[in-house]
PDB file of C-alpha atoms in Angstrom:
ATOM      1  CA  ASN A   1      13.528  27.890  38.738  1.00  0.00           C
ATOM      2  CA  ALA A   2      11.384  30.050  36.417  1.00  0.00           C
ATOM      3  CA  GLY A   3      12.360  28.725  33.288  1.00  0.00           C
ATOM      4  CA  VAL A   4      12.194  30.911  30.630  1.00  0.00           C
ATOM      5  CA  THR A   5      10.520  34.521  30.996  1.00  0.00           C
ATOM      6  CA  GLN A   6       9.798  36.962  28.753  1.00  0.00           C
ATOM      7  CA  THR A   7       8.217  40.525  28.898  1.00  0.00           C
ATOM      8  CA  PRO A   8       6.087  42.201  28.332  1.00  0.00           C
ATOM      9  CA  LYS A   9       3.540  39.645  27.440  1.00  0.00           C
ATOM     10  CA  PHE A  10       1.516  42.155  25.106  1.00  0.00           C
ATOM     11  CA  GLN A  11       2.709  45.256  23.218  1.00  0.00           C
ATOM     12  CA  VAL A  12       1.086  47.654  20.868  1.00  0.00           C
ATOM     13  CA  LEU A  13       3.477  49.707  18.557  1.00  0.00           C
ATOM     14  CA  LYS A  14       3.036  52.234  15.855  1.00  0.00           C
ATOM     15  CA  THR A  15       5.069  51.780  12.598  1.00  0.00           C
ATOM     16  CA  GLY A  16       8.332  53.400  12.969  1.00  0.00           C
ATOM     17  CA  GLN A  17       8.693  52.961  16.743  1.00  0.00           C
ATOM     18  CA  SER A  18      11.365  50.656  18.365  1.00  0.00           C
ATOM     19  CA  MET A  19      11.107  48.466  20.986  1.00  0.00           C
ATOM     20  CA  THR A  20      13.117  45.659  22.948  1.00  0.00           C
ATOM     21  CA  LEU A  21      11.604  42.279  23.688  1.00  0.00           C
ATOM     22  CA  GLN A  22      13.051  40.730  27.083  1.00  0.00           C
ATOM     23  CA  CYS A  23      13.963  36.638  27.101  1.00  0.00           C
ATOM     24  CA  ALA A  24      15.676  35.430  30.289  1.00  0.00           C
ATOM     25  CA  GLN A  25      16.591  31.710  31.362  1.00  0.00           C
ATOM     26  CA  ASP A  26      17.671  30.599  34.373  1.00  0.00           C
ATOM     27  CA  MET A  27      18.899  26.990  33.646  1.00  0.00           C
ATOM     28  CA  ASN A  28      22.177  28.182  32.358  1.00  0.00           C
ATOM     29  CA  HIS A  29      21.231  27.063  28.921  1.00  0.00           C
ATOM     30  CA  GLU A  30      24.313  27.824  26.228  1.00  0.00           C
ATOM     31  CA  TYR A  31      21.611  28.032  23.425  1.00  0.00           C
ATOM     32  CA  MET A  32      18.969  30.846  23.127  1.00  0.00           C
ATOM     33  CA  SER A  33      16.538  31.568  20.260  1.00  0.00           C
ATOM     34  CA  TRP A  34      13.834  33.646  18.968  1.00  0.00           C
ATOM     35  CA  TYR A  35      11.132  32.581  16.778  1.00  0.00           C
ATOM     36  CA  ARG A  36       7.758  34.438  15.580  1.00  0.00           C
ATOM     37  CA  GLN A  37       4.697  32.562  15.035  1.00  0.00           C
ATOM     38  CA  ASP A  38       2.048  33.755  12.325  1.00  0.00           C
ATOM     39  CA  PRO A  39      -0.936  31.724  11.514  1.00  0.00           C
ATOM     40  CA  GLY A  40      -0.177  28.738   9.057  1.00  0.00           C
ATOM     41  CA  MET A  41       3.373  29.397   9.359  1.00  0.00           C
ATOM     42  CA  GLY A  42       4.429  27.324  12.232  1.00  0.00           C
ATOM     43  CA  LEU A  43       7.620  28.792  14.156  1.00  0.00           C
ATOM     44  CA  ARG A  44       9.941  30.511  12.265  1.00  0.00           C
ATOM     45  CA  LEU A  45      13.443  31.249  13.666  1.00  0.00           C
ATOM     46  CA  ILE A  46      14.334  34.864  13.791  1.00  0.00           C
ATOM     47  CA  HIS A  47      17.886  34.870  15.702  1.00  0.00           C
ATOM     48  CA  TYR A  48      19.736  32.519  17.836  1.00  0.00           C
ATOM     49  CA  SER A  49      22.810  32.260  19.964  1.00  0.00           C
ATOM     50  CA  VAL A  50      25.130  29.403  20.811  1.00  0.00           C
ATOM     51  CA  GLY A  51      26.722  31.366  23.997  1.00  0.00           C
ATOM     52  CA  ALA A  52      27.195  34.420  25.558  1.00  0.00           C
ATOM     53  CA  GLY A  53      28.826  36.773  22.578  1.00  0.00           C
ATOM     54  CA  ILE A  54      27.955  34.774  19.968  1.00  0.00           C
ATOM     55  CA  THR A  55      24.613  35.143  17.908  1.00  0.00           C
ATOM     56  CA  ASP A  56      23.609  34.256  14.413  1.00  0.00           C
ATOM     57  CA  GLN A  57      20.768  34.686  12.025  1.00  0.00           C
ATOM     58  CA  GLY A  58      17.674  32.461  11.591  1.00  0.00           C
ATOM     59  CA  GLU A  59      15.200  32.223   8.503  1.00  0.00           C
ATOM     60  CA  VAL A  60      13.723  35.706   9.038  1.00  0.00           C
ATOM     61  CA  PRO A  61      16.130  37.907  10.556  1.00  0.00           C
ATOM     62  CA  ASN A  62      15.400  41.260   8.885  1.00  0.00           C
ATOM     63  CA  GLY A  63      14.164  44.073  11.093  1.00  0.00           C
ATOM     64  CA  TYR A  64      15.376  42.531  14.391  1.00  0.00           C
ATOM     65  CA  ASN A  65      18.715  42.660  16.276  1.00  0.00           C
ATOM     66  CA  VAL A  66      19.792  40.584  19.051  1.00  0.00           C
ATOM     67  CA  SER A  67      22.811  40.585  21.454  1.00  0.00           C
ATOM     68  CA  ARG A  68      23.822  38.160  24.164  1.00  0.00           C
ATOM     69  CA  SER A  69      26.127  39.611  26.534  1.00  0.00           C
ATOM     70  CA  THR A  70      25.309  37.352  29.583  1.00  0.00           C
ATOM     71  CA  THR A  71      24.285  33.655  29.492  1.00  0.00           C
ATOM     72  CA  GLU A  72      20.982  34.396  31.044  1.00  0.00           C
ATOM     73  CA  ASP A  73      19.607  37.373  28.904  1.00  0.00           C
ATOM     74  CA  PHE A  74      18.886  37.453  24.991  1.00  0.00           C
ATOM     75  CA  PRO A  75      16.934  40.458  24.241  1.00  0.00           C
ATOM     76  CA  LEU A  76      15.293  40.936  20.614  1.00  0.00           C
ATOM     77  CA  ARG A  77      15.218  44.350  19.457  1.00  0.00           C
ATOM     78  CA  LEU A  78      12.681  45.961  16.529  1.00  0.00           C
ATOM     79  CA  LEU A  79      14.534  48.595  14.973  1.00  0.00           C
ATOM     80  CA  SER A  80      11.776  50.458  13.028  1.00  0.00           C
ATOM     81  CA  ALA A  81       8.596  48.482  13.629  1.00  0.00           C
ATOM     82  CA  ALA A  82       6.425  47.633  10.414  1.00  0.00           C
ATOM     83  CA  PRO A  83       2.632  45.897  10.473  1.00  0.00           C
ATOM     84  CA  SER A  84       4.292  42.904   9.141  1.00  0.00           C
ATOM     85  CA  GLN A  85       5.814  42.551  12.202  1.00  0.00           C
ATOM     86  CA  THR A  86       2.702  41.830  13.889  1.00  0.00           C
ATOM     87  CA  SER A  87       3.345  38.191  15.431  1.00  0.00           C
ATOM     88  CA  VAL A  88       3.779  36.455  18.571  1.00  0.00           C
ATOM     89  CA  TYR A  89       7.314  36.197  19.555  1.00  0.00           C
ATOM     90  CA  PHE A  90       8.609  33.411  21.416  1.00  0.00           C
ATOM     91  CA  CYS A  91      12.073  32.799  23.339  1.00  0.00           C
ATOM     92  CA  ALA A  92      13.232  29.467  24.008  1.00  0.00           C
ATOM     93  CA  SER A  93      16.464  28.134  25.395  1.00  0.00           C
ATOM     94  CA  SER A  94      18.269  24.693  25.005  1.00  0.00           C
ATOM     95  CA  VAL A  95      21.489  23.093  26.883  1.00  0.00           C
ATOM     96  CA  ASN A  96      22.851  23.073  23.299  1.00  0.00           C
ATOM     97  CA  ARG A  97      21.835  23.642  19.628  1.00  0.00           C
ATOM     98  CA  GLY A  98      19.619  20.936  18.874  1.00  0.00           C
ATOM     99  CA  ASP A  99      18.536  19.867  21.998  1.00  0.00           C
ATOM    100  CA  THR A 100      15.302  19.849  23.647  1.00  0.00           C
ATOM    101  CA  GLN A 101      13.886  23.391  23.618  1.00  0.00           C
ATOM    102  CA  TYR A 102      12.051  25.403  26.725  1.00  0.00           C
ATOM    103  CA  PHE A 103       9.790  27.951  25.709  1.00  0.00           C
ATOM    104  CA  GLY A 104       8.629  31.140  27.060  1.00  0.00           C
ATOM    105  CA  PRO A 105       5.184  32.278  27.476  1.00  0.00           C
ATOM    106  CA  GLY A 106       5.450  34.577  24.463  1.00  0.00           C
ATOM    107  CA  THR A 107       4.976  38.117  23.634  1.00  0.00           C
ATOM    108  CA  ARG A 108       2.005  39.252  21.192  1.00  0.00           C
ATOM    109  CA  LEU A 109       2.900  42.283  19.273  1.00  0.00           C
ATOM    110  CA  THR A 110       0.403  44.322  17.127  1.00  0.00           C
ATOM    111  CA  VAL A 111       1.977  47.040  14.980  1.00  0.00           C
ATOM    112  CA  LEU A 112      -0.480  49.671  13.724  1.00  0.00           C
TER     113      LEU A 112
ATOM    114  CA  GLY B   1      15.663  24.664   3.351  1.00  0.00           C
ATOM    115  CA  GLN B   2      14.642  21.444   4.890  1.00  0.00           C
ATOM    116  CA  GLN B   3      10.973  20.897   6.072  1.00  0.00           C
ATOM    117  CA  LEU B   4       9.037  18.661   8.353  1.00  0.00           C
ATOM    118  CA  ASN B   5       5.632  17.672   6.705  1.00  0.00           C
ATOM    119  CA  GLN B   6       2.922  17.480   9.358  1.00  0.00           C
ATOM    120  CA  SER B   7      -0.509  16.137   8.773  1.00  0.00           C
ATOM    121  CA  PRO B   8      -3.121  16.352   9.117  1.00  0.00           C
ATOM    122  CA  GLN B   9      -2.963  20.050   9.406  1.00  0.00           C
ATOM    123  CA  SER B  10      -5.898  20.040  11.514  1.00  0.00           C
ATOM    124  CA  MET B  11      -8.722  17.584  13.460  1.00  0.00           C
ATOM    125  CA  PHE B  12     -11.770  18.172  14.855  1.00  0.00           C
ATOM    126  CA  ILE B  13     -13.109  14.799  16.957  1.00  0.00           C
ATOM    127  CA  GLN B  14     -15.322  14.042  19.683  1.00  0.00           C
ATOM    128  CA  GLU B  15     -14.371  13.738  23.211  1.00  0.00           C
ATOM    129  CA  GLY B  16     -13.305   9.971  23.783  1.00  0.00           C
ATOM    130  CA  GLU B  17     -12.021   9.446  20.219  1.00  0.00           C
ATOM    131  CA  ASP B  18      -8.376   8.542  19.652  1.00  0.00           C
ATOM    132  CA  VAL B  19      -6.193  10.694  17.450  1.00  0.00           C
ATOM    133  CA  SER B  20      -3.266   9.641  15.209  1.00  0.00           C
ATOM    134  CA  MET B  21      -0.979  12.368  13.551  1.00  0.00           C
ATOM    135  CA  ASN B  22       2.135  12.081  11.770  1.00  0.00           C
ATOM    136  CA  CYS B  23       5.501  13.821  10.686  1.00  0.00           C
ATOM    137  CA  THR B  24       7.517  13.123   7.806  1.00  0.00           C
ATOM    138  CA  SER B  25      10.852  14.055   6.238  1.00  0.00           C
ATOM    139  CA  SER B  26      12.985  13.585   3.493  1.00  0.00           C
ATOM    140  CA  SER B  27      15.983  13.468   5.348  1.00  0.00           C
ATOM    141  CA  ILE B  28      17.208  11.448   8.259  1.00  0.00           C
ATOM    142  CA  PHE B  29      16.573  12.386  11.699  1.00  0.00           C
ATOM    143  CA  ASN B  30      18.463  11.401  14.882  1.00  0.00           C
ATOM    144  CA  THR B  31      15.922  12.807  17.294  1.00  0.00           C
ATOM    145  CA  TRP B  32      12.106  13.457  16.773  1.00  0.00           C
ATOM    146  CA  LEU B  33      10.318  15.880  19.497  1.00  0.00           C
ATOM    147  CA  TRP B  34       6.781  16.218  19.893  1.00  0.00           C
ATOM    148  CA  TYR B  35       5.649  19.598  21.522  1.00  0.00           C
ATOM    149  CA  LYS B  36       1.918  20.662  22.433  1.00  0.00           C
ATOM    150  CA  GLN B  37       1.083  24.592  22.502  1.00  0.00           C
ATOM    151  CA  ASP B  38      -1.998  25.416  24.700  1.00  0.00           C
ATOM    152  CA  PRO B  39      -3.875  28.416  23.361  1.00  0.00           C
ATOM    153  CA  GLY B  40      -2.019  31.441  24.492  1.00  0.00           C
ATOM    154  CA  GLU B  41       0.757  29.709  25.496  1.00  0.00           C
ATOM    155  CA  GLY B  42       4.190  28.619  24.482  1.00  0.00           C
ATOM    156  CA  PRO B  43       5.057  25.317  23.339  1.00  0.00           C
ATOM    157  CA  VAL B  44       5.879  22.500  25.646  1.00  0.00           C
ATOM    158  CA  LEU B  45       7.863  19.199  24.984  1.00  0.00           C
ATOM    159  CA  LEU B  46       5.633  15.998  25.193  1.00  0.00           C
ATOM    160  CA  ILE B  47       7.730  13.289  24.392  1.00  0.00           C
ATOM    161  CA  ALA B  48      11.490  13.099  22.823  1.00  0.00           C
ATOM    162  CA  LEU B  49      12.415  10.046  20.885  1.00  0.00           C
ATOM    163  CA  TYR B  50      16.242   9.158  20.279  1.00  0.00           C
ATOM    164  CA  LYS B  51      16.529   5.520  18.601  1.00  0.00           C
ATOM    165  CA  ALA B  52      14.695   4.193  15.382  1.00  0.00           C
ATOM    166  CA  GLY B  53      11.893   1.921  16.401  1.00  0.00           C
ATOM    167  CA  GLU B  54      11.513   3.568  19.866  1.00  0.00           C
ATOM    168  CA  LEU B  55       7.929   3.821  21.172  1.00  0.00           C
ATOM    169  CA  THR B  56       7.154   5.967  24.174  1.00  0.00           C
ATOM    170  CA  SER B  57       4.104   7.037  26.113  1.00  0.00           C
ATOM    171  CA  ASN B  58       3.521   9.856  28.185  1.00  0.00           C
ATOM    172  CA  GLY B  59      -0.121   9.200  29.826  1.00  0.00           C
ATOM    173  CA  ARG B  60      -2.765   8.991  27.118  1.00  0.00           C
ATOM    174  CA  LEU B  61       0.003   9.902  24.485  1.00  0.00           C
ATOM    175  CA  THR B  62       2.445   7.574  22.608  1.00  0.00           C
ATOM    176  CA  ALA B  63       4.778   8.447  20.064  1.00  0.00           C
ATOM    177  CA  GLN B  64       7.142   6.209  17.536  1.00  0.00           C
ATOM    178  CA  PHE B  65      10.128   7.016  16.025  1.00  0.00           C
ATOM    179  CA  GLY B  66       9.956   5.394  12.409  1.00  0.00           C
ATOM    180  CA  ILE B  67      12.351   2.523  11.243  1.00  0.00           C
ATOM    181  CA  THR B  68      12.915   4.567   8.347  1.00  0.00           C
ATOM    182  CA  ARG B  69      14.307   7.575  10.620  1.00  0.00           C
ATOM    183  CA  LYS B  70      12.401   9.726   8.304  1.00  0.00           C
ATOM    184  CA  ASP B  71       9.155   9.911  10.052  1.00  0.00           C
ATOM    185  CA  SER B  72       7.407   9.748  13.380  1.00  0.00           C
ATOM    186  CA  PHE B  73       3.844   9.272  14.954  1.00  0.00           C
ATOM    187  CA  LEU B  74       1.885  10.682  17.912  1.00  0.00           C
ATOM    188  CA  ASN B  75      -1.259   8.872  19.160  1.00  0.00           C
ATOM    189  CA  ILE B  76      -3.573  10.204  21.616  1.00  0.00           C
ATOM    190  CA  SER B  77      -6.209   7.921  23.288  1.00  0.00           C
ATOM    191  CA  ALA B  78      -9.658   8.632  24.784  1.00  0.00           C
ATOM    192  CA  SER B  79      -9.260  12.200  24.009  1.00  0.00           C
ATOM    193  CA  ILE B  80     -10.505  14.842  26.430  1.00  0.00           C
ATOM    194  CA  PRO B  81     -11.042  18.724  25.836  1.00  0.00           C
ATOM    195  CA  SER B  82      -7.974  19.607  27.308  1.00  0.00           C
ATOM    196  CA  ASP B  83      -5.843  18.068  24.432  1.00  0.00           C
ATOM    197  CA  VAL B  84      -7.003  21.135  22.298  1.00  0.00           C
ATOM    198  CA  GLY B  85      -3.844  22.688  20.758  1.00  0.00           C
ATOM    199  CA  ILE B  86      -1.428  22.795  18.357  1.00  0.00           C
ATOM    200  CA  TYR B  87       1.213  19.746  18.050  1.00  0.00           C
ATOM    201  CA  PHE B  88       4.269  20.345  16.397  1.00  0.00           C
ATOM    202  CA  CYS B  89       7.167  17.699  15.636  1.00  0.00           C
ATOM    203  CA  ALA B  90      10.755  18.854  15.519  1.00  0.00           C
ATOM    204  CA  GLY B  91      14.291  17.582  15.273  1.00  0.00           C
ATOM    205  CA  PRO B  92      17.575  17.994  14.132  1.00  0.00           C
ATOM    206  CA  PRO B  93      18.453  16.540  10.576  1.00  0.00           C
ATOM    207  CA  ASN B  94      21.218  13.861  10.718  1.00  0.00           C
ATOM    208  CA  ALA B  95      22.783  15.670   7.723  1.00  0.00           C
ATOM    209  CA  GLY B  96      25.540  18.374   8.672  1.00  0.00           C
ATOM    210  CA  ASN B  97      27.125  18.892  11.965  1.00  0.00           C
ATOM    211  CA  ASN B  98      25.175  22.330  12.899  1.00  0.00           C
ATOM    212  CA  ARG B  99      22.223  20.634  14.553  1.00  0.00           C
ATOM    213  CA  LYS B 100      19.564  23.030  13.537  1.00  0.00           C
ATOM    214  CA  LEU B 101      16.202  22.273  14.888  1.00  0.00           C
ATOM    215  CA  ILE B 102      13.654  21.835  12.371  1.00  0.00           C
ATOM    216  CA  TRP B 103      10.074  22.302  12.851  1.00  0.00           C
ATOM    217  CA  GLY B 104       6.701  21.157  11.387  1.00  0.00           C
ATOM    218  CA  LEU B 105       3.901  23.588  10.820  1.00  0.00           C
ATOM    219  CA  GLY B 106       1.691  21.961  13.459  1.00  0.00           C
ATOM    220  CA  THR B 107      -1.534  19.837  13.914  1.00  0.00           C
ATOM    221  CA  SER B 108      -4.168  21.926  15.058  1.00  0.00           C
ATOM    222  CA  LEU B 109      -6.639  19.848  17.511  1.00  0.00           C
ATOM    223  CA  ALA B 110     -10.147  20.555  18.298  1.00  0.00           C
ATOM    224  CA  VAL B 111     -12.142  18.386  20.789  1.00  0.00           C
ATOM    225  CA  ASN B 112     -15.831  18.833  20.847  1.00  0.00           C
ATOM    226  CA  PRO B 113     -17.116  17.893  24.423  1.00  0.00           C
TER     227      PRO B 113
END
């Protein structure tokens, strides 16, 4: 099992550009989520999904979109990148919501 | 919203020292999870606690589920340089049925060899 994989590992964008952060898991987990991590702020939930076809907003959803067409994949889209979105992004999955979460290695995003 | 308070916020210790950190909440929790994040990596689960009073060890790490169900403690004995990282507590509060996972802000640990 590869667990949770994320691509790319590093990305630099210019303000206004759009991009998609990829996340995939091979553990057949129903629950997947996206967090951003900023210094002193801990992990903040952006969006989550309790199963294919179902997504919902977390604490800080503005500027991000998600979709869940399959159990395995949960991409995060930045619609129009802003410097405030410079952060480290983590994807995580678990059997169900509230269960132990397994994290990917993260994507380090810089928006200039 | 609900928060978990972790303390201390950061620690700088000498190799070989023991470490204690804790996590408190205003709500009752049914589960406490302790994660460690190595520099440049994603968090990894260290210990999961499911019962009030439970004491669980994982090598040099020991975690306890507080009797009040509103707190948890993590101890590291005889620290080594690879213990460096950020330690997070997390858990789903008992109230409500949405089982949203709440995270602490982390305790950053530095170990001087």
